[in-house]
GROMACS .gro file of C-alpha atoms in nm:
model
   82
    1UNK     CA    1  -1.630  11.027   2.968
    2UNK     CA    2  -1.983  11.133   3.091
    3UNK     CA    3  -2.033  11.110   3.474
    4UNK     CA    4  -1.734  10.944   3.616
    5UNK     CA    5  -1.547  11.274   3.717
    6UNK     CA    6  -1.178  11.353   3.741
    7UNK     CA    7  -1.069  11.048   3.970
    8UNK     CA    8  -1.262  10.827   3.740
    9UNK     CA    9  -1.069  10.990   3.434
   10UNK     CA   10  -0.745  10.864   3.572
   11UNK     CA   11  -0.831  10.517   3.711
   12UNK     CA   12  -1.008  10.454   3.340
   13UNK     CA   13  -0.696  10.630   3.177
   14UNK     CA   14  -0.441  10.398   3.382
   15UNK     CA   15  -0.657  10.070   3.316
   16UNK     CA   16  -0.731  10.145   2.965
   17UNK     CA   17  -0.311  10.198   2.889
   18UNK     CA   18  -0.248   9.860   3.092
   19UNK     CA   19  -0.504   9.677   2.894
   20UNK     CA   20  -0.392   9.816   2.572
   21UNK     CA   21   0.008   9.731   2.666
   22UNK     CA   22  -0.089   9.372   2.765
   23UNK     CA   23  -0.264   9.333   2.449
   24UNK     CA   24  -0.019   9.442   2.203
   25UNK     CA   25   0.220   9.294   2.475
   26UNK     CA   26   0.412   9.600   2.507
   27UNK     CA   27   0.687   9.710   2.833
   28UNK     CA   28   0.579  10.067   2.970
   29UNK     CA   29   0.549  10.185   3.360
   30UNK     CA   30   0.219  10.352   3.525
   31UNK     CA   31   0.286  10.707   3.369
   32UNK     CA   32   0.312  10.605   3.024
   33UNK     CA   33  -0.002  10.338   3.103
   34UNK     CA   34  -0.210  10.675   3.191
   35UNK     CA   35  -0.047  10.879   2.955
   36UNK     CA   36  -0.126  10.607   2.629
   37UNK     CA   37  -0.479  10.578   2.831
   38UNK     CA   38  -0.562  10.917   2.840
   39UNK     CA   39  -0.489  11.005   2.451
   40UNK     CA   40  -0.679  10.639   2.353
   41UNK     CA   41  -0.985  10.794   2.557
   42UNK     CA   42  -0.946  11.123   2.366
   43UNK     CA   43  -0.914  10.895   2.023
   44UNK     CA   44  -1.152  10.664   2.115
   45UNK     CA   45  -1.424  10.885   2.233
   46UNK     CA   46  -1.397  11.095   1.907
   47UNK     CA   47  -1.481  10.814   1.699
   48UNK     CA   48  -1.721  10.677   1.931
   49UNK     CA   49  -1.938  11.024   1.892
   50UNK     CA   50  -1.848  10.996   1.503
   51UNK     CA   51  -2.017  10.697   1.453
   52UNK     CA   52  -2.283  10.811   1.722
   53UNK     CA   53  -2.207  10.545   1.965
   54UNK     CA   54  -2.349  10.616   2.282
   55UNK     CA   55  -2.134  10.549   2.625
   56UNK     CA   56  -2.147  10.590   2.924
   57UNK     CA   57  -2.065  10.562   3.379
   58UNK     CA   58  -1.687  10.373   3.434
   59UNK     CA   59  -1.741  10.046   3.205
   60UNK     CA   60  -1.888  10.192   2.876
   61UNK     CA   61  -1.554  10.482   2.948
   62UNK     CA   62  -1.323  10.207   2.992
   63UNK     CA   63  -1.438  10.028   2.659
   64UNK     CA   64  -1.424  10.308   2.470
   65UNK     CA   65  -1.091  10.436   2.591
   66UNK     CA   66  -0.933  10.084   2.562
   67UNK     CA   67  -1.017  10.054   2.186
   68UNK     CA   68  -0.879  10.366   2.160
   69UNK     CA   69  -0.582  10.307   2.340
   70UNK     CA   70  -0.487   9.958   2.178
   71UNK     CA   71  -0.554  10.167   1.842
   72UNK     CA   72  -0.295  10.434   1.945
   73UNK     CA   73  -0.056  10.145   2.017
   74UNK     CA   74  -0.128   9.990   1.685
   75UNK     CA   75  -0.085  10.274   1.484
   76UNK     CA   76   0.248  10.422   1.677
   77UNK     CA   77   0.402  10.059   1.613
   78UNK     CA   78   0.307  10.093   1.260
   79UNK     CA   79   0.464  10.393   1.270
   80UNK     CA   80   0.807  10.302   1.474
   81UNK     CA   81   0.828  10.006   1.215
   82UNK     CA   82   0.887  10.257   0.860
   0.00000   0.00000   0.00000
């Protein structure tokens, strides 16, 4: 997340994991909203540099952390459901 420093981290991280649980319409509290938020921004920005996809400031973070974050979702109720 380039240029939004360590405040910025946290507000994307807790706003990415609330958009991801309303999408997949899932029941978590704050911590586990930042928690799920912080590991989508970690997935998300890995694939984002991957495919050379260029982000960036607190909207272009939040993007890329929510698709990451409703893809960490997806995949752990994937897993939950074997």
């Amino acid at each position: 997340m380039h240029g939004i420093g360590i405040l910025g981290v946290v507000l994307v991280g807790m706003l990415a994991g609330w958009i991801a649980k309303r999408v997949l319409n899932r029941r978590h509290g704050l911590f586990a909203n930042l928690i799920v938020g912080l590991l989508g921004a970690l997935l998300g920005g890995w694939i984002a540099d991957g495919l050379e996809i260029q982000f960036g400031g607190f909207l272009g973070s939040l993007a890329v952390s929510t698709a990451g974050a409703v893809l960490l979702l997806a995949v752990l109720s994937l897993l939950r459901r074997r």
